[in-house]
Coordinates of C-alpha atoms in Angstrom, one line a residue:
X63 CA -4.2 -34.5 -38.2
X64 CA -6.4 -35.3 -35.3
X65 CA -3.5 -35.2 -32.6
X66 CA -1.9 -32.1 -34.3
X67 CA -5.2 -30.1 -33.5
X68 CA -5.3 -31.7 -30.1
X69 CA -1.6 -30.4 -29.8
X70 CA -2.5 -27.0 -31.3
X71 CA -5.2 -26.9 -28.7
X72 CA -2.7 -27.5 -25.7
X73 CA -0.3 -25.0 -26.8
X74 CA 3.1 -24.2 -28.2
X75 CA 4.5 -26.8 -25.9
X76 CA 3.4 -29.5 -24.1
X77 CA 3.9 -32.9 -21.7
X78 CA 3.8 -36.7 -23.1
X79 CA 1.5 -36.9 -19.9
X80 CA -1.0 -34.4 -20.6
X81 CA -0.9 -35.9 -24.3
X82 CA -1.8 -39.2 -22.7
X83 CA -4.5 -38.0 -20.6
X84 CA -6.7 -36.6 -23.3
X85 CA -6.2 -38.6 -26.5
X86 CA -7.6 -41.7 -26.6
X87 CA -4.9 -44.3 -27.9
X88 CA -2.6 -46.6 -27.0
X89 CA 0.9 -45.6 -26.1
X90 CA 2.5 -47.7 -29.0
X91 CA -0.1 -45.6 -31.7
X92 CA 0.6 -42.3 -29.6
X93 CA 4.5 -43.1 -29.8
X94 CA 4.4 -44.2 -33.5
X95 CA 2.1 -40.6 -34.3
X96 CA 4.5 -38.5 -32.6
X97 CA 7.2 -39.8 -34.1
X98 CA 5.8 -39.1 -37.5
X99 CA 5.2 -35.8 -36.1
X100 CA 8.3 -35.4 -35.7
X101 CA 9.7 -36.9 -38.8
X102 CA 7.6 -34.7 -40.8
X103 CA 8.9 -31.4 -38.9
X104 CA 5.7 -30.3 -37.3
X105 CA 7.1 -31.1 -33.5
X106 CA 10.3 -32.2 -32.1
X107 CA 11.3 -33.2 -28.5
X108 CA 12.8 -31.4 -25.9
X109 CA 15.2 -31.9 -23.0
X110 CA 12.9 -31.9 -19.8
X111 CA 12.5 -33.2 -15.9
X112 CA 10.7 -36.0 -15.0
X113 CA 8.3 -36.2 -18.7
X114 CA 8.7 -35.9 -22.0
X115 CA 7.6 -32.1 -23.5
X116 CA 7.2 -31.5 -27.0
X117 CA 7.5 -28.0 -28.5
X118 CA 5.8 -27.1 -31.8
X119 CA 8.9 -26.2 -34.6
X120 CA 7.0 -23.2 -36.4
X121 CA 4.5 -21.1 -34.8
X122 CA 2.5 -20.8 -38.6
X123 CA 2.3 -24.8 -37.6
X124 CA 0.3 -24.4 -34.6
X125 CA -2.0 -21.6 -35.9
X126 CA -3.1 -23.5 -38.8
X127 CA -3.7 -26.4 -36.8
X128 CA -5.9 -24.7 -34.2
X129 CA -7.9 -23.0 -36.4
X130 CA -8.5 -25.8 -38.6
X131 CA -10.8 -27.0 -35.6
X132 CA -14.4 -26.3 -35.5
X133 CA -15.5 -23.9 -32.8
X134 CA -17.7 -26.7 -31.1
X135 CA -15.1 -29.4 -31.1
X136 CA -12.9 -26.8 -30.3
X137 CA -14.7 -26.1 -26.8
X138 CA -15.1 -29.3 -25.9
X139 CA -11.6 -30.4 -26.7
X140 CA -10.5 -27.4 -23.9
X141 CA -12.8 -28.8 -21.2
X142 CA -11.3 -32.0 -21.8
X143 CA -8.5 -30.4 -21.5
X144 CA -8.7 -28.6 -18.5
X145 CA -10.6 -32.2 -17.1
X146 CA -7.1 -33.8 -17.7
X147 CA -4.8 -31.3 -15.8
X148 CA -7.1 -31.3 -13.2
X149 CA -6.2 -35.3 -12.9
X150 CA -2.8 -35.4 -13.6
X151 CA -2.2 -32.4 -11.0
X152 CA -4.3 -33.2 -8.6
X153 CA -2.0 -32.8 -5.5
X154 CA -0.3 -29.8 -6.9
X155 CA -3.0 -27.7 -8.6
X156 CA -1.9 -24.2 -8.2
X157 CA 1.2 -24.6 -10.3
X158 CA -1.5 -25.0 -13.0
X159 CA -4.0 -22.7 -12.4
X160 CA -3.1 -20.3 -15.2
X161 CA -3.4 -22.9 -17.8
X162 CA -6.8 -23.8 -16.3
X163 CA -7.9 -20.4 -16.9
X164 CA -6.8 -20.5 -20.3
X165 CA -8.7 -24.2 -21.4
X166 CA -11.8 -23.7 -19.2
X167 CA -11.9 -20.0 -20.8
X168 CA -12.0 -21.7 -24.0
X169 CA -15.0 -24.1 -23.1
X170 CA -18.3 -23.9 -21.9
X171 CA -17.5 -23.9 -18.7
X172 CA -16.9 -20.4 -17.8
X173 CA -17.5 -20.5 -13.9
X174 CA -14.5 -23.0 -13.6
X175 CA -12.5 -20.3 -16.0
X176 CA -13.2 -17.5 -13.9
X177 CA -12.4 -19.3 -10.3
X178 CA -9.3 -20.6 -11.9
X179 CA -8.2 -16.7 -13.2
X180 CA -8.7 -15.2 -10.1
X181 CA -7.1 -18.0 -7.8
X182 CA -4.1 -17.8 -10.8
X183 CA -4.4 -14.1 -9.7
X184 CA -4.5 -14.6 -6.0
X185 CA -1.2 -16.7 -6.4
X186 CA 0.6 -13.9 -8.3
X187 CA -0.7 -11.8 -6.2
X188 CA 1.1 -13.7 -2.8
X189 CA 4.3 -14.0 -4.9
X190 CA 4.4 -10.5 -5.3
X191 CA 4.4 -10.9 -9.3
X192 CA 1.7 -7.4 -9.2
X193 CA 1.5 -7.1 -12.9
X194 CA 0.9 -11.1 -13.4
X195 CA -1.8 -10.4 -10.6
X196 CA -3.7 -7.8 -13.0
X197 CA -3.5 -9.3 -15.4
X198 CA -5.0 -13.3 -14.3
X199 CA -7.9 -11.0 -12.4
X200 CA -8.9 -8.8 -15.0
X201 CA -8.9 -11.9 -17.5
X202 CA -11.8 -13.6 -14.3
X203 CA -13.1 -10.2 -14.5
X204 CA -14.0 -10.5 -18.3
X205 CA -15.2 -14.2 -18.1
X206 CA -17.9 -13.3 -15.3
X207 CA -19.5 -10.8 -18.1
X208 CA -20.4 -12.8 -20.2
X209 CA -22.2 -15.1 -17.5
X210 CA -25.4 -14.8 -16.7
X211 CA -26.7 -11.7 -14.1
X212 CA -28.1 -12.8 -10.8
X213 CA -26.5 -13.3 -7.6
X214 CA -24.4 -16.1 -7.8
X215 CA -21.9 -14.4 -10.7
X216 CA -22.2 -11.1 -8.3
X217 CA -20.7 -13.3 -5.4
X218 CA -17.9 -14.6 -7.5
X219 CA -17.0 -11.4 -8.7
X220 CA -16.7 -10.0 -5.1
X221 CA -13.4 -11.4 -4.1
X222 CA -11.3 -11.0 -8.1
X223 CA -13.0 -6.8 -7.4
X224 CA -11.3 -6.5 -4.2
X225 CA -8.0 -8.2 -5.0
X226 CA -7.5 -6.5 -8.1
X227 CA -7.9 -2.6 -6.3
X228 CA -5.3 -4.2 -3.6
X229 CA -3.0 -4.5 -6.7
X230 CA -3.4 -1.2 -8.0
X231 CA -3.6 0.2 -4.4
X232 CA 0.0 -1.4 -4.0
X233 CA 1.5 -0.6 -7.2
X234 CA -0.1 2.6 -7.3
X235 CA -0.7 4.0 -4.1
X236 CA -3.9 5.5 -2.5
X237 CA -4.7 7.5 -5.3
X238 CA -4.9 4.6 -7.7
X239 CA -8.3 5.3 -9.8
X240 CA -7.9 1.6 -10.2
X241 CA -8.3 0.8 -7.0
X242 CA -11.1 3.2 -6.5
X243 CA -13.0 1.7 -9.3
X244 CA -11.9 -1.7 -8.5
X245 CA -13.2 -1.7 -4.4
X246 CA -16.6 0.6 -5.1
X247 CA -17.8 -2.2 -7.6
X248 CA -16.6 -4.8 -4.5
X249 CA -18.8 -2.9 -2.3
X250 CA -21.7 -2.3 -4.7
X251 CA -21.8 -6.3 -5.4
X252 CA -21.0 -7.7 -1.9
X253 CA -24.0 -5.2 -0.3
X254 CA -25.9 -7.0 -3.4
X255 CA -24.7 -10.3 -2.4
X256 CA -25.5 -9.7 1.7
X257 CA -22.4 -11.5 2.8
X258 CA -21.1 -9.8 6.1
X259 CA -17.4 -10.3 5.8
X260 CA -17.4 -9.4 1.8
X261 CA -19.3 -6.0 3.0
X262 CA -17.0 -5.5 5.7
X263 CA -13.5 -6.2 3.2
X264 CA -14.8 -3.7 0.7
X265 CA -16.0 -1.0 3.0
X266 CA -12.4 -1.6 4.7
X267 CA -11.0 -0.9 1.0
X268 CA -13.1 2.0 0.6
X269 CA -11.6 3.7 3.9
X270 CA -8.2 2.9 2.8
X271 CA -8.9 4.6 -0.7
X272 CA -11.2 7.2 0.8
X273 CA -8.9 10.6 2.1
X274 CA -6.9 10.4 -1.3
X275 CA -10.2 10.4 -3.2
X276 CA -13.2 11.2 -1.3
X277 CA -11.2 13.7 1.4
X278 CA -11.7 13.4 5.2
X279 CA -15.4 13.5 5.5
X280 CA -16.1 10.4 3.6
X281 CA -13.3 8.6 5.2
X282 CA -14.6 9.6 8.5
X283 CA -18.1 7.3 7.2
X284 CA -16.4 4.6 6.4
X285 CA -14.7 4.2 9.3
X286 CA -17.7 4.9 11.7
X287 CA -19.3 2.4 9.6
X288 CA -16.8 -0.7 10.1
X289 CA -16.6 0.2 14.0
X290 CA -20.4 0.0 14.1
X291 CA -20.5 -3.5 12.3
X292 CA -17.6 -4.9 13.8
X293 CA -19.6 -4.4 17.3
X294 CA -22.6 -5.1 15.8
X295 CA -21.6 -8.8 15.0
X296 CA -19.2 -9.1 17.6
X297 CA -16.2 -10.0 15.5
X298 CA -12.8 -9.3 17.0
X299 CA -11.2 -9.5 14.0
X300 CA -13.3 -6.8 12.0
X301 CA -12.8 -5.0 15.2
X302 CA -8.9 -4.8 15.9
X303 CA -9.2 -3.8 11.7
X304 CA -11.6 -1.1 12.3
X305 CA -10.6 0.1 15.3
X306 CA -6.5 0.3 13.1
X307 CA -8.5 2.4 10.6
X308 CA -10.8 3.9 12.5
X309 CA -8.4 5.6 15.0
X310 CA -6.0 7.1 11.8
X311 CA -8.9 8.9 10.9
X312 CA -9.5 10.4 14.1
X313 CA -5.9 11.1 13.6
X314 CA -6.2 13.0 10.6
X315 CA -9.0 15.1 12.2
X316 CA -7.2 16.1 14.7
X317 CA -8.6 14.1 17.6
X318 CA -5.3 12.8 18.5
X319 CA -6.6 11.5 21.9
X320 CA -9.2 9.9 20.3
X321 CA -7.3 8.4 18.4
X322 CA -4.9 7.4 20.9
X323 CA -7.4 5.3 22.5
X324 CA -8.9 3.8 19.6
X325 CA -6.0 2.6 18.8
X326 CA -5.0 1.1 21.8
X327 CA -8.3 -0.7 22.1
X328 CA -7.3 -2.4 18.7
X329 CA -4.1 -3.0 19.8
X330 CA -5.9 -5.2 23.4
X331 CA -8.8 -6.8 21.1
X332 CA -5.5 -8.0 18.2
X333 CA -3.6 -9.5 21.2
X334 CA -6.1 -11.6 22.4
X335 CA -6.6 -13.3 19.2
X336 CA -4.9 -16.4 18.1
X337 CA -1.3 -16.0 16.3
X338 CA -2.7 -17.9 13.3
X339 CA -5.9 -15.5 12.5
X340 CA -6.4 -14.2 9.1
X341 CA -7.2 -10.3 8.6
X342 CA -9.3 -8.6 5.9
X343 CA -6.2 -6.3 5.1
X344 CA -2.8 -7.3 6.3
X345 CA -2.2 -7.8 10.0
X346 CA -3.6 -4.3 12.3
X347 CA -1.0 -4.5 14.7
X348 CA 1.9 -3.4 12.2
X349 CA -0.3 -0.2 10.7
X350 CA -1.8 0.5 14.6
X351 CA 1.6 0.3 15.7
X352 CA 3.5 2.9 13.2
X353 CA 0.2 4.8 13.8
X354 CA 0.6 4.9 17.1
X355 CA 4.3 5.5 17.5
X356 CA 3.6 9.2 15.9
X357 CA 0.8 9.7 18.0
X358 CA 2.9 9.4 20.6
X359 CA 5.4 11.3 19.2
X360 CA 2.8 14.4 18.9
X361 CA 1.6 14.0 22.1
X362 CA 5.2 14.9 23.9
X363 CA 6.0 11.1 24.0
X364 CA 9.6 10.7 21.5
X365 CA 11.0 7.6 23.9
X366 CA 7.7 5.7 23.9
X367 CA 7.2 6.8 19.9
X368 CA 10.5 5.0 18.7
X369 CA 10.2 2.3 21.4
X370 CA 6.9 1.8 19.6
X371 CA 7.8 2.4 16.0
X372 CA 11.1 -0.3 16.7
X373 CA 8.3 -2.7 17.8
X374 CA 6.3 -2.0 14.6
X375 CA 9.8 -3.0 12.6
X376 CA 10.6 -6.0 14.6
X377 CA 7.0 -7.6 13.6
X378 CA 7.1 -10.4 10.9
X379 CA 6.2 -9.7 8.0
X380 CA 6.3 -11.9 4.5
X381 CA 4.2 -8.7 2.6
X382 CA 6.9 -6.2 1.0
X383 CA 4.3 -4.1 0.7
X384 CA 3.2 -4.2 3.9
X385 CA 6.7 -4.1 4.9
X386 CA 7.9 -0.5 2.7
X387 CA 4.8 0.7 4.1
X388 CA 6.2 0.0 8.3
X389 CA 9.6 1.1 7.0
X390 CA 8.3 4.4 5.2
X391 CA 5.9 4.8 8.4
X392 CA 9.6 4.6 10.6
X393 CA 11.2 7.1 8.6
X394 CA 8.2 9.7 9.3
X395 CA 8.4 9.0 12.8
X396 CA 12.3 9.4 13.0
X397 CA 12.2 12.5 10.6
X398 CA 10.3 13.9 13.4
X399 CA 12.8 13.0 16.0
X400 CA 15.1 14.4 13.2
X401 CA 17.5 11.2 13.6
X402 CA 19.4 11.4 10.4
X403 CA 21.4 8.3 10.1
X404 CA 17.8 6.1 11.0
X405 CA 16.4 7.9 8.2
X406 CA 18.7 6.8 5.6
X407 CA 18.4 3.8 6.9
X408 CA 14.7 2.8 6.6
X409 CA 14.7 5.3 3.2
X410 CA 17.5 3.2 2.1
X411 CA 15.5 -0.3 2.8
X412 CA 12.5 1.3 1.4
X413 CA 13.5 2.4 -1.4
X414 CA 15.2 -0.7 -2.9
X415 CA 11.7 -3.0 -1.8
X416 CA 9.9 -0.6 -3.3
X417 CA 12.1 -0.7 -6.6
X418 CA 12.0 -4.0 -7.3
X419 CA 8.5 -4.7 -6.5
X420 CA 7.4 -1.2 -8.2
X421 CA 5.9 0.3 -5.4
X422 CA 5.5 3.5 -7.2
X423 CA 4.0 5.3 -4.7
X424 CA 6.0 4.6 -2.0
X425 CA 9.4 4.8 -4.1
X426 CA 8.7 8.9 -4.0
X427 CA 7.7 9.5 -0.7
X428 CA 10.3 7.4 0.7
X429 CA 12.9 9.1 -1.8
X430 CA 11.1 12.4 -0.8
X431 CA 12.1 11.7 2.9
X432 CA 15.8 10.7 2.1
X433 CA 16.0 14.3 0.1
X434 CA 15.1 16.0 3.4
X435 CA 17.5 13.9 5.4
X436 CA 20.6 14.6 2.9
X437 CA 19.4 18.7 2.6
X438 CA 20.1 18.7 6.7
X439 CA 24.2 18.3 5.8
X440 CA 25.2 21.4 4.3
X441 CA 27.4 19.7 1.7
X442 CA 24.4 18.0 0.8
X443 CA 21.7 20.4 0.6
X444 CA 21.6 20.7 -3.4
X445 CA 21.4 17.1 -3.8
X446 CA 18.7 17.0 -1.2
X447 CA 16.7 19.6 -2.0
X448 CA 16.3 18.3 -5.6
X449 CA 15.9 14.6 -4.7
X450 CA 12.7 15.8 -2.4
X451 CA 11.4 18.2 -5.6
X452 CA 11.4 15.7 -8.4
X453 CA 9.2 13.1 -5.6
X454 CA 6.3 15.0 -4.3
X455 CA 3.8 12.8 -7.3
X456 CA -0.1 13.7 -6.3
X457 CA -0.7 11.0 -3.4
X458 CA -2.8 13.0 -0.1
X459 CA -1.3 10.5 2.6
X460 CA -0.4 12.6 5.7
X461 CA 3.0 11.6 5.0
X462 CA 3.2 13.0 1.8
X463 CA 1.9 16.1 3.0
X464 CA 4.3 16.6 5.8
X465 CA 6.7 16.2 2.5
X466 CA 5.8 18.8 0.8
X467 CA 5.6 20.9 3.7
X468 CA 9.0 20.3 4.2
X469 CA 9.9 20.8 0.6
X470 CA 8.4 24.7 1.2
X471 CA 10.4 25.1 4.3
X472 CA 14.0 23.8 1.7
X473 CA 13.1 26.2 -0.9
X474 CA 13.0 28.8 2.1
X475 CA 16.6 27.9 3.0
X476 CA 17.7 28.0 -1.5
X477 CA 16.2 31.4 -1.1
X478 CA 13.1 30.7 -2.9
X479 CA 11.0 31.8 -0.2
X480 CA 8.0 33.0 -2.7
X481 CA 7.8 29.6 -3.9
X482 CA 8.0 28.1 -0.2
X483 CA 5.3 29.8 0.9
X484 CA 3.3 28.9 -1.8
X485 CA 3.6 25.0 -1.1
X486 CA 3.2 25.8 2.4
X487 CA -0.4 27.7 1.9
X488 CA -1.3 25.2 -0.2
X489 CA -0.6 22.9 2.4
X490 CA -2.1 24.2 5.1
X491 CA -5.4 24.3 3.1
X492 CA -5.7 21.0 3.8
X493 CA -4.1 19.9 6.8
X494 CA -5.4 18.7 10.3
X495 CA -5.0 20.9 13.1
X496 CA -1.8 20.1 14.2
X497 CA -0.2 19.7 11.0
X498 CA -1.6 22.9 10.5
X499 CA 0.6 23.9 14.1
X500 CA 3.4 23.2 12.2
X501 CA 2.8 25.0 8.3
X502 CA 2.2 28.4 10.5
X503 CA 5.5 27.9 12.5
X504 CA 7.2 27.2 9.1
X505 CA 5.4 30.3 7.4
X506 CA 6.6 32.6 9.8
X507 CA 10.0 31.3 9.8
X508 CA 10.2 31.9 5.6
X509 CA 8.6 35.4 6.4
X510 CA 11.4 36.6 8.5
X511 CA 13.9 35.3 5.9
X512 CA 12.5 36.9 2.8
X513 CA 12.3 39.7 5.3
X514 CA 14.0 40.4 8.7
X515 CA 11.3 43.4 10.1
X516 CA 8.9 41.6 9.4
X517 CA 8.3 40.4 13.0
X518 CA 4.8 41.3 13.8
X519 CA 3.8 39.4 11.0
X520 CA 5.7 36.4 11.9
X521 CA 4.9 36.6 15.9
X522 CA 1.1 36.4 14.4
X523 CA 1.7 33.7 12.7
X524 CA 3.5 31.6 15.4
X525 CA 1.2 32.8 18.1
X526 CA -1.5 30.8 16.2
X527 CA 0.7 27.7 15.5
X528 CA 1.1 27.4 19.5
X529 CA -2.5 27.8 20.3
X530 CA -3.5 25.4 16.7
X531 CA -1.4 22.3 18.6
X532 CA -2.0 23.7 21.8
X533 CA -5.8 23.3 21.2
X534 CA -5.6 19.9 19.5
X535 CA -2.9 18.9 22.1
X536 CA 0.2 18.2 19.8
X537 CA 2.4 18.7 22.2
X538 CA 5.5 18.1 20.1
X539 CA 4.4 20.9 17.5
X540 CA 3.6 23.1 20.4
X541 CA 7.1 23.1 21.7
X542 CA 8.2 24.0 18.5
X543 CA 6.0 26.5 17.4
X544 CA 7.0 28.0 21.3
X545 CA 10.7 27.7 20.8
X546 CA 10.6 29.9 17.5
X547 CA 8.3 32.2 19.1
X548 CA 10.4 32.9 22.0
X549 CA 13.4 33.0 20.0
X550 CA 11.8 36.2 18.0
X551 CA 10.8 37.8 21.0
X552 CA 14.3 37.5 22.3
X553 CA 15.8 39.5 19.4
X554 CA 12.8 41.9 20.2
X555 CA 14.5 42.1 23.4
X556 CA 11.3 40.6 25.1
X557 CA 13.3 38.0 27.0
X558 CA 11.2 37.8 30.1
X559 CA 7.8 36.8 27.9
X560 CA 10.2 34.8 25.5
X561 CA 10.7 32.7 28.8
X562 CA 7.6 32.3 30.2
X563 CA 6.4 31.4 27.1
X564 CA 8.9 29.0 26.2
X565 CA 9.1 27.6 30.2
X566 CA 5.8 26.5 30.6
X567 CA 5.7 23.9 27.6
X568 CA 9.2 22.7 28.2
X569 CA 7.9 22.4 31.7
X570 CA 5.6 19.8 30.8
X571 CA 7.8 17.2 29.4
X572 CA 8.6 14.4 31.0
X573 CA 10.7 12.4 28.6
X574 CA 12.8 12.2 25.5
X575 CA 15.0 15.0 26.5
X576 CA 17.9 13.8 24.2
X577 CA 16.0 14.7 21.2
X578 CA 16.8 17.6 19.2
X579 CA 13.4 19.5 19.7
X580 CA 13.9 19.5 23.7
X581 CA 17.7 19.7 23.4
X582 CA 17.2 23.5 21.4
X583 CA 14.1 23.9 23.6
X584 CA 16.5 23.2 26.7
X585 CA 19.7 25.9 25.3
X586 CA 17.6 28.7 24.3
X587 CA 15.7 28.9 27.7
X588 CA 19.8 28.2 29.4
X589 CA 20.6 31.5 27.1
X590 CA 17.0 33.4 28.3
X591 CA 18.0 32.4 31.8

């Protein structure tokens, strides 16, 4: 009866060795008991590498058994328990840490329950097994309740807050409430705790989180924040982080040559840093990269942007998250280049990461840019057009933004120019400045199709696109916005203004005249000419 409960308390199944380790016999009496085990039909044996494993026959067997088992004997049997795998596993302990969880949760030892459930969760989490990850973190989050307050539990609950809002953050996306909840209860405890680096981590979780939740402003803090404690302690690693962070917030204020330079001083503090060094995040240099290469892009750079964005790409990377994020960053970039076949492509690759690792979040918007890609063929456009509708989901990234943007100018082109609009306003409530550049060109471009005379309207509108990206120096969206403008003042018959106005953008560039933007740029002023 004694070895059943012992059994019972191991599990459904279970190793000759572990049996060994904890019950206190000799191997002929343990052989002889199992065998009568056996005989009677409580257990039986099973085929298995290396050791003997014993499954129970009935699961009614084992619940009887283990609640036959006085609570107190019951607690100390786990620890004993959880005593003997750490023996018999020594060398290779994080197979086991799951079953750790589970026998030191059962004990009195809770401390050693909850730092196995969140290194159980840490594994899953580096496997990519998300849901496993939740699940092993929110078990060490439930253990460290019931221990006693003070600062000690606070600093163990630091790290299991701010992996578990990384899993919802990457099975969710930067909306994730989760993740919210998750990282502001990381930063609450580590500012309690005073531990630089846990401060630093959850303050760098917080900015991530921040402009889906909190909106620009309070991104804006966090990011100030990290750049002032990263130089504050003289850390190049929370620097080249910060500065990654720090300069796609200037981005989405429209500072983009602030945020050029932020950037690049990331980019010089990362490289000087040894190839080995662990980040807070994921490694800088693949986000600063991507963020870069469409910084470039706005800033009338297209050859250095996808030299840049290629670079991003042909990083290492053994994160798929990390990895749908550079190829869903890559298909931005090339959308704006409006290379077709790249974007299916990277949509293509993202896509099927982001499906079987359930990426929700990046599933739409990368889906959302394939829609846009196949509603550019003509034969296509129907299929497009409703691929990009049914994955617009609620996420604020940039990206998604630019998507639904897009998705106002496609209804435009259906003839649903009312409902185009619509998204576009709502867009460009919200927008930086030079996104903003681009929701006025696209406004003024579904005005004259809904209606043709309306052309003072529209030359309005486009007028303040190319002064909104002239002003914030978005070059890119400035030629466009000057291309359509001088286009409608050609049908006016203003061709000599049309010119000028066109001329003196074009006239800046200085590379990336194959793409598609500067090739139209190029034939209307040929046909103005």
């Amino acid at each position: 009866k004694d070895l059943l409960q012992t059994l019972a308390a191991i599990g459904k199944e279970f190793p000759l060795s572990l049996v060994r380790a904890v019950v206190g016999t000799s191997a002929d009496e343990l052989g002889r008991m199992l065998d009568d085990l056996q005989l009677a039909e409580f257990i039986y044996e099973q085929p298995a590498v290396g050791d003997i494993e014993y499954t129970f026959k009935h699961a009614l067997t084992l619940e009887v058994a283990y609640g036959s088992v006085l609570t107190d004997l019951r607690k100390l049997l786990h620890e004993k328990l959880g005593q003997a795998l750490e023996g018999l596993y020594r060398d290779n302990l994080e197979e086991h840490f799951n079953e750790l969880a589970y026998h030191y949760g059962r004990s009195p030892n809770l401390a050693k329950a909850a730092r196995y459930a969140r290194m159980a969760g840490q594994r899953a989490y580096f496997r990519s097994h998300y849901p496993d990850a939740v699940r092993y973190l929110m078990q060490a989050e439930e253990i460290l309740s019931k221990l006693p307050e003070g600062l000690e539990r606070d600093r163990q609950e630091v790290p299991v807050q701010l992996l578990l809002g990384q899993c919802q953050f990457t099975r969710e996306g930067a909306a994730s409430l989760g993740a919210q909840k998750a990282w502001g209860r990381a930063l609450e405890l580590a500012e309690r705790v005073g531990d630089p680096a846990s401060i630093f981590r959850a303050l760098l979780c917080m900015r991530v989180s921040a402009h889906a939740s909190s909106g620009a402003r309070q991104a804006h803090d966090y990011s100030q924040r990290l750049i002032q404690m990263a130089e504050r302690l003289n850390d190049p690693v929370m620097l080249s982080e910060a500065c990654s962070w720090h300069g796609l917030t200037l981005m989405g204020a429209g500072d983009l040559t602030g945020a050029e330079s932020v950037i690049e001083r990331g980019l010089v503090v990362r490289d000087q840093l040894p190839a080995n060094v662990r980040f807070y995040f994921d490694d800088p240099r693949r986000r600063a990269q991507t963020t870069l290469a469409r910084l470039l892009w706005l800033l009338g750079f297209a050859e250095k942007a996808v030299n840049c964005c290629e670079q991003a790409l042909a990083l290492p990377s053994l994160n798929p998250f990390e990895m749908t994020e550079t190829l869903l960053n890559a298909a931005g970039l090339n959308r704006c280049v409006r290379n077709l076949q790249r974007i299916r492509d990277l949509t293509d690759e993202t896509i099927k990461f982001s499906t079987q690792y359930g990426f929700s979040s990046n599933l739409e918007r990368a889906a959302a840019i394939h829609g846009w890609a196949l509603a550019q063929s003509e034969d296509q456009f129907e299929q497009g057009l409703s691929e990009m509708s049914r994955n617009q989901g609620t996420v604020t990234t940039m990206l998604a933004e630019e998507n639904r943007l897009y998705l106002g100018e496609l209804y435009g082109c259906a003839g649903k120019t009312d409902e185009g609009l619509r998204i576009i306003d709502q867009v460009a409530a919200t927008s930086p400045l030079w996104l903003l550049s681009e929701a006025y060109r696209l406004k003024a471009e579904l005005l004259l199709t809904r209606d043709p005379s309306a052309t003072e309207e529209a030359e309005s509108w486009l007028k303040r696109a190319v002064a909104g990206a002239r002003d914030c120096g978005a070059k890119s969206y400035q030629l466009r916005a000057a291309t359509s403008l001088a286009r409608l003042l050609a049908k006016q018959g203003k061709r000599d203004e049309a010119r000028v106005a066109l001329a003196e953008i074009y006239g800046w560039f200085t590379e990336g005249f194959d793409t598609a933007d500067l090739k139209d740029a190029k034939s209307l002023l040929d046909q103005l000419s």
